[in-house]
Amino acid sequence: MSISRTTAMRVAVLASGRGSNLQAIIDAIEAGQVQAQIVAVISNKKEAVALERARKHGITDMFVDPKPFAGRQDSREAYDRSLLEILQQYEVDLVLLAGYMRIVTAVLVNAYANRMMNIHPSLLPSFPGLDVHKKAIDWGCKLAGCTVHFVTEGVDEGPIIIQSAVPILDNDTSETLAARILVQEHKIYPRAVQLFAEGRLRVDGRRVLIDGTKPDGEAIISPAS
Ligand code: GRF
């Protein structure tokens, strides 16, 4: 198969569900705010809305069925090896996990070290994993938020690139909080991708240093008054 190569940074998105973060990145690219090209959207779920969104925008969409790999001792690695083949075939520069509901193994993590990002709906390192909006409310936090981070083998553990904080209101439910956080996700994920495209991210141990950002002096206090 011959795959055309343009100068724009080549991005692949792995998604399992509704794909609103994928959509935000597609929209930002189409609006000229992010200099990148999504060359493939890959899902482990055949019915993922994310795949439909890709098709609507003329982006190659692929369902990679995990079933043929099930039952093997190395099923997760074997699945990731087949993803890696696709990513290499498409000459992908940056991999984005966007609601991708599988744990990625060293096979992908090592091949895309500091070149694979994830978005998570909490202020990491608080509340990794699932059901995080409820956990933040139940804990009594006054601030929640979302995090874009590089992907390492530990789930939701990689170096943090951008975070956005959102107040938790007394009458919040998981749904209302999730909706407000999602608005922020759609802002910070495209921004992180653009920072990467501009070559402004430097990983120094656990810290991601961003070239050319202005110092932000303002505190976020919740409740504000
Ligand atoms: C988002 O909340 C993201 O932070 C989490 O999974 C959700 C995916 O939503 N990892 P969507 O599929 O991008 O709409």
Tab-separated table of C-alpha atoms and ligand atoms in Angstrom, residues 17-21 98-99 119-121 182 185, ligand 1:
chain	number	residue	atom	x	y	z
A	17	GLY	CA	-16.292	5.714	22.202
A	18	ARG	CA	-18.139	8.867	21.276
A	19	GLY	CA	-15.012	10.707	20.114
A	20	SER	CA	-15.775	14.246	21.229
A	21	ASN	CA	-12.072	14.895	21.874
A	98	ALA	CA	-8.881	9.892	23.202
A	99	GLY	CA	-11.291	7.842	25.265
A	119	ILE	CA	-6.439	13.017	28.027
A	120	HIS	CA	-7.808	12.182	31.464
A	121	PRO	CA	-10.742	13.894	33.211
A	182	LEU	CA	-15.313	18.100	28.856
A	185	GLU	CA	-10.746	18.868	27.561
B	1	GRF	C1	-13.006	11.873	28.106
B	1	GRF	O1	-13.601	12.333	29.297
B	1	GRF	C2	-11.543	11.612	28.317
B	1	GRF	O2	-10.960	12.486	29.238
B	1	GRF	C3	-11.535	10.213	28.864
B	1	GRF	O3	-12.551	9.552	28.164
B	1	GRF	C4	-13.509	10.496	27.720
B	1	GRF	C5	-13.601	10.330	26.245
B	1	GRF	O4	-14.588	11.147	25.682
B	1	GRF	N1	-10.245	9.612	28.714
B	1	GRF	P1	-14.697	11.316	24.132
B	1	GRF	O5	-14.783	9.917	23.530
B	1	GRF	O6	-13.477	12.047	23.640
B	1	GRF	O7	-15.963	12.085	23.900
